[in-house]
Structure formats: structure tokens, C-alpha cells
PDB file of C-alpha atoms in Angstrom:
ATOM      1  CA  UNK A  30      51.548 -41.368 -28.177  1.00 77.00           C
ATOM      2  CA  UNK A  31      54.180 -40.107 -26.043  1.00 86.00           C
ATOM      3  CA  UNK A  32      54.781 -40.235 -22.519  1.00 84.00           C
ATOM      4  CA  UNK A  33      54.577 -36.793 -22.012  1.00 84.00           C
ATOM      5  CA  UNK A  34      51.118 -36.800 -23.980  1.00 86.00           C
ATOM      6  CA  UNK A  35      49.689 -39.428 -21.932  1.00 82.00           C
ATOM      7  CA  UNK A  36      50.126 -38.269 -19.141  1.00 82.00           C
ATOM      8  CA  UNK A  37      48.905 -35.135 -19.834  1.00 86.00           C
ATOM      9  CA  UNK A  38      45.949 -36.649 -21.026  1.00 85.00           C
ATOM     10  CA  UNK A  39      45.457 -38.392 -17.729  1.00 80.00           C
ATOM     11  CA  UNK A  40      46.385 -35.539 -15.525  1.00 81.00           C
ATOM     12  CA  UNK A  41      43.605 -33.731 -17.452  1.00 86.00           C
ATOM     13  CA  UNK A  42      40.875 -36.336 -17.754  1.00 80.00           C
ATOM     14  CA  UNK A  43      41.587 -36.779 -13.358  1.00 76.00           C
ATOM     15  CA  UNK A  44      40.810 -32.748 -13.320  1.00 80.00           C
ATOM     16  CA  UNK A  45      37.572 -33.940 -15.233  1.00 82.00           C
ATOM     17  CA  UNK A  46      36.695 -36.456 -13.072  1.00 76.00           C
ATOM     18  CA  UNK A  47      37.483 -34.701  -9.858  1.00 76.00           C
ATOM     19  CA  UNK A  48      35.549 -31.134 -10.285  1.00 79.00           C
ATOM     20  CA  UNK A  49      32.439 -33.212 -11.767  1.00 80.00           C
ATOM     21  CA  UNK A  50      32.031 -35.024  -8.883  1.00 75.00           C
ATOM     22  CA  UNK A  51      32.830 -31.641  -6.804  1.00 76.00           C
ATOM     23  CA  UNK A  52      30.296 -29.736  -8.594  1.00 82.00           C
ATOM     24  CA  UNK A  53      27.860 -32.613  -8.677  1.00 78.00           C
ATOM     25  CA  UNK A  54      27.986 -32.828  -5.034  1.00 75.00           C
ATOM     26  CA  UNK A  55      27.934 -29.099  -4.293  1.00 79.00           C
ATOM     27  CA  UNK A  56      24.289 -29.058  -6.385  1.00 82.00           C
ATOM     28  CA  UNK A  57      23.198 -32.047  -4.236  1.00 77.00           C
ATOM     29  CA  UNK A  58      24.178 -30.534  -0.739  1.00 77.00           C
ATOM     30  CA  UNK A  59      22.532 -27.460  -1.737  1.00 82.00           C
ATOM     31  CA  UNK A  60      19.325 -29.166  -2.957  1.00 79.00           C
ATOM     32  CA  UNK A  61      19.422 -30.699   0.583  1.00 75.00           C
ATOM     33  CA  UNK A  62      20.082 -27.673   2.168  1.00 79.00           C
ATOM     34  CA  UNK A  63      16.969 -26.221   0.663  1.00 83.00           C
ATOM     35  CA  UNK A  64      14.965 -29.113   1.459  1.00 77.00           C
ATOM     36  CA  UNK A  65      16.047 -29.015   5.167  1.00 77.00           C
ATOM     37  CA  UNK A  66      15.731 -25.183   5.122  1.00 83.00           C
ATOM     38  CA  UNK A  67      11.947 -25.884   3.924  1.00 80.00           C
ATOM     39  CA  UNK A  68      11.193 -28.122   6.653  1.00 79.00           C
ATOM     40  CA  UNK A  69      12.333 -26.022   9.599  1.00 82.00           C
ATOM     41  CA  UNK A  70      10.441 -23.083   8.130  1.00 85.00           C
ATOM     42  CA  UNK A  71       7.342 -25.015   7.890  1.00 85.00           C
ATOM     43  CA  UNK A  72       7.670 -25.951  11.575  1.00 86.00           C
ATOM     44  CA  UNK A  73       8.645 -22.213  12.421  1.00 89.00           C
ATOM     45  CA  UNK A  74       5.645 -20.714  10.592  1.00 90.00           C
ATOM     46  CA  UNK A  75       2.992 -23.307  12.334  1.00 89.00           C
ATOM     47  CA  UNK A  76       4.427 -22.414  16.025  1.00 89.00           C
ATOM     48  CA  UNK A  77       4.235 -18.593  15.446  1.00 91.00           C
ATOM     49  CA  UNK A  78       0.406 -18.710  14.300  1.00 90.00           C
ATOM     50  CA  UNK A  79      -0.332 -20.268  17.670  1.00 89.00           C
ATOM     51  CA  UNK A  80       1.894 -17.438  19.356  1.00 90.00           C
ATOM     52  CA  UNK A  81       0.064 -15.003  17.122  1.00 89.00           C
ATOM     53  CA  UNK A  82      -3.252 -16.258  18.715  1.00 87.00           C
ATOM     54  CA  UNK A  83      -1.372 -15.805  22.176  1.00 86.00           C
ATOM     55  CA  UNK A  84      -0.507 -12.648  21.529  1.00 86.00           C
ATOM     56  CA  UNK A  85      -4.168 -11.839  20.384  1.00 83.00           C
ATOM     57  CA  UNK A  86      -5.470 -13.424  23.474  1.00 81.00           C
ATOM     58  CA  UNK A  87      -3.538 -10.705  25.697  1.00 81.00           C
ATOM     59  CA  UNK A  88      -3.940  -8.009  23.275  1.00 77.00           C
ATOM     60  CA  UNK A  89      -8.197  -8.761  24.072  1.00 76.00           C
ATOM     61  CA  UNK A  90      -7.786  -8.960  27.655  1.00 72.00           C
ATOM     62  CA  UNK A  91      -5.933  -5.696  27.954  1.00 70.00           C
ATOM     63  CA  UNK A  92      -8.499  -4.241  25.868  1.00 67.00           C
ATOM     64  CA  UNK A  93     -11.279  -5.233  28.093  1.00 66.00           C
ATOM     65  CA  UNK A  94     -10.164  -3.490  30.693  1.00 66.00           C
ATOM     66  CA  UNK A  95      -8.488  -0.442  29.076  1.00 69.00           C
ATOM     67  CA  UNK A  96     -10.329  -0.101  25.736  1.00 67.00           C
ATOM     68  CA  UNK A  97      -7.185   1.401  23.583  1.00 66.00           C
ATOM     69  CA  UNK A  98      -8.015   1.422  19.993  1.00 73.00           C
ATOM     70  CA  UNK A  99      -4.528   0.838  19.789  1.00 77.00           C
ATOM     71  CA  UNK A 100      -4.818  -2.792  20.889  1.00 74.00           C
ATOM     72  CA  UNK A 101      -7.909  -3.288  18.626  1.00 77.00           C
ATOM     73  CA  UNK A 102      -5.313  -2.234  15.625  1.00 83.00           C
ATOM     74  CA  UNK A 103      -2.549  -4.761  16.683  1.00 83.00           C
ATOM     75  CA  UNK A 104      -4.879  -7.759  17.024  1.00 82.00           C
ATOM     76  CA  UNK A 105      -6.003  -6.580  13.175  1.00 84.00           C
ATOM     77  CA  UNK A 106      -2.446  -6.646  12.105  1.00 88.00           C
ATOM     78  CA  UNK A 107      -1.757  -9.792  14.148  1.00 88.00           C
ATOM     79  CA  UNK A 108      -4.554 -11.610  12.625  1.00 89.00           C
ATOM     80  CA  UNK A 109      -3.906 -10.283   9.091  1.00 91.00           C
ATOM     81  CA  UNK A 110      -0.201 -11.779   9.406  1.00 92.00           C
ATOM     82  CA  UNK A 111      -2.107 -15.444  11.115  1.00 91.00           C
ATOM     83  CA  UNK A 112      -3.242 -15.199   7.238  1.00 92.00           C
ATOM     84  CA  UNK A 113      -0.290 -14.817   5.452  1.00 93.00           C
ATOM     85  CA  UNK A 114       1.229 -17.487   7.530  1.00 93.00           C
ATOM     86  CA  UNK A 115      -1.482 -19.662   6.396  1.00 92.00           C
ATOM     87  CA  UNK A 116      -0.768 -19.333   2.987  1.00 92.00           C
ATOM     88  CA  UNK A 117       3.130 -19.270   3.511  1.00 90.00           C
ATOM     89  CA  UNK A 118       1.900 -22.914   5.093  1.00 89.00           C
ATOM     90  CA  UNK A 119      -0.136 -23.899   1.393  1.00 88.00           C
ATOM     91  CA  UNK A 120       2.961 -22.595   0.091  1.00 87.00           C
ATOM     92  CA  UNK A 121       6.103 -25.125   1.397  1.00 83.00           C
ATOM     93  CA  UNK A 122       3.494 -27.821   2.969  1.00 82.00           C
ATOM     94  CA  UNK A 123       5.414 -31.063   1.512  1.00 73.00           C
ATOM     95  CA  UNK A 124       2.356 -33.567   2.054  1.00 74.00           C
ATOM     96  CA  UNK A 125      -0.355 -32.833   0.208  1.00 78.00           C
ATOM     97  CA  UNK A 126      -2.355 -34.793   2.293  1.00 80.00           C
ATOM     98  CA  UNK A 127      -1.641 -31.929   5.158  1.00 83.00           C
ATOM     99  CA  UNK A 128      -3.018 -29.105   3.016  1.00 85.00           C
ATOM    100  CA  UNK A 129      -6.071 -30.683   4.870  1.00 87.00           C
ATOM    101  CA  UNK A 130      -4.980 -29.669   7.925  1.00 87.00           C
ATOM    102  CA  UNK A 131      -3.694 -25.947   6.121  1.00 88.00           C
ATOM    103  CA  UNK A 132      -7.287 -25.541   5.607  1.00 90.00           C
ATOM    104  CA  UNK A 133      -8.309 -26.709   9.013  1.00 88.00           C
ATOM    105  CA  UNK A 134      -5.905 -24.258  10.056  1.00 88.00           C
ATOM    106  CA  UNK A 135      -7.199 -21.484   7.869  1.00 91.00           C
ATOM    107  CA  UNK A 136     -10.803 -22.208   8.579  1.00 90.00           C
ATOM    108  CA  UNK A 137      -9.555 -21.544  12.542  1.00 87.00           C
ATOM    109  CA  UNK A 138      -8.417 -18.586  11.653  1.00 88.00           C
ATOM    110  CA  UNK A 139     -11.345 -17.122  10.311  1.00 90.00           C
ATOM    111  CA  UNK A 140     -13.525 -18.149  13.288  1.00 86.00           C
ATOM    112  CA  UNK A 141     -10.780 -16.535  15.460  1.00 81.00           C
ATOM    113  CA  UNK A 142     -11.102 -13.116  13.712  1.00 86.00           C
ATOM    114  CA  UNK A 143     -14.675 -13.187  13.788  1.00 86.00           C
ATOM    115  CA  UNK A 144     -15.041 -13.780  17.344  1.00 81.00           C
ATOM    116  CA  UNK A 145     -12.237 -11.076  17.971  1.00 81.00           C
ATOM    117  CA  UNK A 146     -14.304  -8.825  15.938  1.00 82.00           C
ATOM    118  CA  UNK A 147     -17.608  -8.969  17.811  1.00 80.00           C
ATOM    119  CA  UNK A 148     -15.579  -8.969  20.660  1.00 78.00           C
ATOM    120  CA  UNK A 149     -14.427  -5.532  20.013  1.00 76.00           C
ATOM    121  CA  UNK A 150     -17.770  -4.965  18.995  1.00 76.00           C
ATOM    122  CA  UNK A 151     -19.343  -5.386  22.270  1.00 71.00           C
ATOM    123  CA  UNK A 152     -16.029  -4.443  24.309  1.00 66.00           C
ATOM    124  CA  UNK A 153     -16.749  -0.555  23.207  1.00 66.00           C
ATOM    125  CA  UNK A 154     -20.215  -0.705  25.080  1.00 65.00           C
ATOM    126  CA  UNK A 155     -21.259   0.819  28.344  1.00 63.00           C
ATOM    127  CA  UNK A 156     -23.856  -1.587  28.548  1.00 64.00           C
ATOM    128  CA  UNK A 157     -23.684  -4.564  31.391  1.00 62.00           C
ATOM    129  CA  UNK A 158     -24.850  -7.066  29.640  1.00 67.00           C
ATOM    130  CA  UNK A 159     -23.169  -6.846  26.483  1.00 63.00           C
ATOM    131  CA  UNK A 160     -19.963  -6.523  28.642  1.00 65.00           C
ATOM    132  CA  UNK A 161     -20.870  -9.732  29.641  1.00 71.00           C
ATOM    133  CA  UNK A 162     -21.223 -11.311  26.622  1.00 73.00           C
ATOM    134  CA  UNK A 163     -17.631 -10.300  25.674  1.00 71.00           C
ATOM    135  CA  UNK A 164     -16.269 -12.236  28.591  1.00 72.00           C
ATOM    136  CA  UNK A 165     -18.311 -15.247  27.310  1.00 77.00           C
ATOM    137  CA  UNK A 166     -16.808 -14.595  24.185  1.00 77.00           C
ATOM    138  CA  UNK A 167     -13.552 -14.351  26.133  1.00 78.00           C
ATOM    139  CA  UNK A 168     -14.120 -17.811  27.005  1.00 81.00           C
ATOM    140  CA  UNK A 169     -14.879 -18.978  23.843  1.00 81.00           C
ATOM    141  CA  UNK A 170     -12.055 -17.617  22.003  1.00 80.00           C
ATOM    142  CA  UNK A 171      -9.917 -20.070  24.655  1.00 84.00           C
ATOM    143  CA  UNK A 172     -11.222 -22.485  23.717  1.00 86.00           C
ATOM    144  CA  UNK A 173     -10.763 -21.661  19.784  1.00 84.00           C
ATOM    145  CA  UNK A 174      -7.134 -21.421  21.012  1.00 86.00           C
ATOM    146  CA  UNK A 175      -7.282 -24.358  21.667  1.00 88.00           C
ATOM    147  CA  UNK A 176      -8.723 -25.921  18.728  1.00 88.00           C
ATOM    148  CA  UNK A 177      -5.856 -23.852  16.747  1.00 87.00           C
ATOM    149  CA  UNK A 178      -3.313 -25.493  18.819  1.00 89.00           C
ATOM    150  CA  UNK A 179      -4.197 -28.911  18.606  1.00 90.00           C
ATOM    151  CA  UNK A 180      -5.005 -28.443  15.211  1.00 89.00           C
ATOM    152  CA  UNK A 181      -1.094 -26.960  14.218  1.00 89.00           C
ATOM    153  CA  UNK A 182       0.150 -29.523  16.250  1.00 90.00           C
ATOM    154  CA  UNK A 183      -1.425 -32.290  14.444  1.00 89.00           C
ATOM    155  CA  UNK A 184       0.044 -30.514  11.402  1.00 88.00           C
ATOM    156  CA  UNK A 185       3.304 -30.120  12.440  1.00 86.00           C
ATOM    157  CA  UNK A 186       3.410 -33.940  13.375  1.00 87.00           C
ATOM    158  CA  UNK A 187       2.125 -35.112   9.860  1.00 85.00           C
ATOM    159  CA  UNK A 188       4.335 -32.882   8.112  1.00 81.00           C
ATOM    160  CA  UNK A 189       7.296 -33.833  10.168  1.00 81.00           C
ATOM    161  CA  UNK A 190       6.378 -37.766   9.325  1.00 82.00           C
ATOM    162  CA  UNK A 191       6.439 -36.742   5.605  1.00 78.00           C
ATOM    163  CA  UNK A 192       9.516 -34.615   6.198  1.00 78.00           C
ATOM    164  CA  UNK A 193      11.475 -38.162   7.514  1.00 81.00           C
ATOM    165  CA  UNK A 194      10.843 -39.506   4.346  1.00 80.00           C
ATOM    166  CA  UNK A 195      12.156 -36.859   2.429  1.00 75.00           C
ATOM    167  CA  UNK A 196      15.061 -36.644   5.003  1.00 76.00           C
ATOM    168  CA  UNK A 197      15.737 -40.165   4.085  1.00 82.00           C
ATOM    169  CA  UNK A 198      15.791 -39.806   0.600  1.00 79.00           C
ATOM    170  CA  UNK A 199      18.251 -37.291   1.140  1.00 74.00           C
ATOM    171  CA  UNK A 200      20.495 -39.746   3.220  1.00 78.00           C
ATOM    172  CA  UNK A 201      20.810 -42.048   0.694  1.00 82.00           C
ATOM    173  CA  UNK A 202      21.487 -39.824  -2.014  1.00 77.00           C
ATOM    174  CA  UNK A 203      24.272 -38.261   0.133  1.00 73.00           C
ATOM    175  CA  UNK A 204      25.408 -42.176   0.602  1.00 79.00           C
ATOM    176  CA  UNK A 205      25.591 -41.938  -3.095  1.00 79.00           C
ATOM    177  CA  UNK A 206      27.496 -39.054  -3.344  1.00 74.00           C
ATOM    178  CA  UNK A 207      30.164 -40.039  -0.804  1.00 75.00           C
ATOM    179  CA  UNK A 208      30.461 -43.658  -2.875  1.00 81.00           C
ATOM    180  CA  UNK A 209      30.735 -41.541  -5.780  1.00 75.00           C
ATOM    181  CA  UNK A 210      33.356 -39.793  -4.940  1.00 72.00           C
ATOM    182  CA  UNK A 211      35.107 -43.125  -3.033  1.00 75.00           C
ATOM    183  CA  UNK A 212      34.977 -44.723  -5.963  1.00 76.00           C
ATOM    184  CA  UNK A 213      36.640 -41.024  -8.332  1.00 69.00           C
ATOM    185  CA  UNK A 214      39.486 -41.204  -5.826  1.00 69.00           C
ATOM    186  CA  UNK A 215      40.114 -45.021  -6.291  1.00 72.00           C
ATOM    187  CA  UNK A 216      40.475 -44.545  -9.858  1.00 69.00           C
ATOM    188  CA  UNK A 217      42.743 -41.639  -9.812  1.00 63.00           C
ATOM    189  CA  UNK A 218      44.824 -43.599  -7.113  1.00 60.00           C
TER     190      UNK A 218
END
């Protein structure tokens, strides 16, 4: 072989080396990405079903004292997207341990809609004592608020233990990479 052949050959099998190892890390970061993406929207979607309950909680006290059936409508829609939340939970949960506490967390949300329910229920009567009842109910949906919130926090703290693992699994493969690509450069040098 000639000079000129060789290196030829070695300038090409360097290109080789050099845009496998790109493209091999460029999959990897994005399969991180992805990963990391997953976990913040897990922890996103958990915090916004107990500010959907919030929000549901104001939406009932301004309907007690103003009765707009435009309130009852927005704590229907509110609690309809609780649900979709949930499943969005099931969906990217990466424990399957904590679907457990998914279907604590569904379960909740059930309870919740059928208290706000007979809530409304009793809101749209003239009657004293069934007025009364609603601010019992009042109560009790607090404390279902409550239940909801230590519940998604409980979640959010499992799933973030499960998420560390995963995060360091990622680490080292990134470790990898970056040895990888050490060692790529070393050769071609």
C-alpha cells in the first residue's frame, strides 16, 4: 500500500470513529433528556392536582355565597382535568410500586367529586338546615384536601427516590460516554 492510500485509509476510518461516538452520544443525551423530562413532569402533574383541589375549594366557597352555576361548571371541568392528571400520573409513574399511591390518589379524587357534588346539591336549597349541612360538608372536603395533599406528597417523595436511581444510572452511563470518547480521541492522537 502506498502512503497516500494509508493515510487515506486512516483519515477515513478516524471520520468513522469520531461521528460514531458523536452520534452514539447524541442518542444517549437525548434518552437522558427524556428521562429527566419524565421526571419533572411527573412532579409537575402531582403539584397541580393539589392546586386543582385549591382551586375547587374557592370555586365552592364562592358558590355558597353567590350560587353562580357558572362556578358549579368550573369545579366540573376542574375535577374532570384532576382525572386526566391521574391517569397522565399511571401513565409516566417510573415505580411501579407508586401506582399504589396513583390509585390512592385516584380513589381521593373520586371522594372529592362526590362530596363537591352533594355539595352543590344542597348549596341550591333555601332550606336552613340543608345549608348547614353544606358547610359541614365544607369542612369535610378540607379535610379531604388534606388527605389529597399528604397523599401526592408521599407520591412525589417515592417517585423522586426511584427517580435518583434512574438519575444515577444515567450518570454513569454519561461517565461512559465521556471515557468513550477520551479514549476515540487518544487513539486518533
Amino acid at each position: 500500500m502506498t502512503l497516500k492510500v494509508k493515510l487515506t485509509l486512516s483519515y477515513i476510518l478516524v471520520i468513522v470513529l469520531i461521528s460514531a461516538t458523536s452520534i452514539s452520544s447524541y442518542f444517549n443525551m437525548k434518552s437522558s433528556m427524556n428521562k429527566l423530562d419524565d421526571m419533572l413532569k411527573i412532579n409537575m402533574i402531582a403539584n397541580s392536582i393539589t392546586n386543582s383541589a385549591q382551586n375547587i375549594n374557592e370555586l365552592l366557597s364562592g358558590y355558597i355565597l353567590d350560587q353562580l352555576d357558572e362556578k358549579k361548571k368550573t369545579s366540573a371541568v376542574v375535577i374532570t382535568e384532576m382525572r386526566t392528571k391521574v391517569d397522565l400520573l399511571n401513565q409516566y409513574t417510573v415505580n411501579s410500586e407508586d401506582l399504589a399511591y396513583v390509585d390512592n390518589i385516584k380513589n381521593l379524587v373520586d371522594v372529592y367529586e362526590e362530596v363537591v357534588n352533594t355539595m352543590f346539591q344542597k348549596g341550591e336549597s333555601k332550606d336552613n338546615k340543608l345549608i348547614s349541612e353544606v358547610a359541614l360538608l365544607k369542612d369535610d372536603l378540607r379535610k379531604k384536601y388534606g388527605y389529597l395533599q399528604t397523599e401526592v406528597s408521599t407520591f412525589i417523595s417515592q417517585e423522586l427516590q426511584a427517580q435518583q436511581v434512574v438519575k444515577s444510572k444515567l450518570s454513569k452511563q454519561a461517565n461512559r460516554t465521556g471515557i468513550l470518547i477520551f479514549l476515540v480521541i487518544l487513539m486518533v492522537g
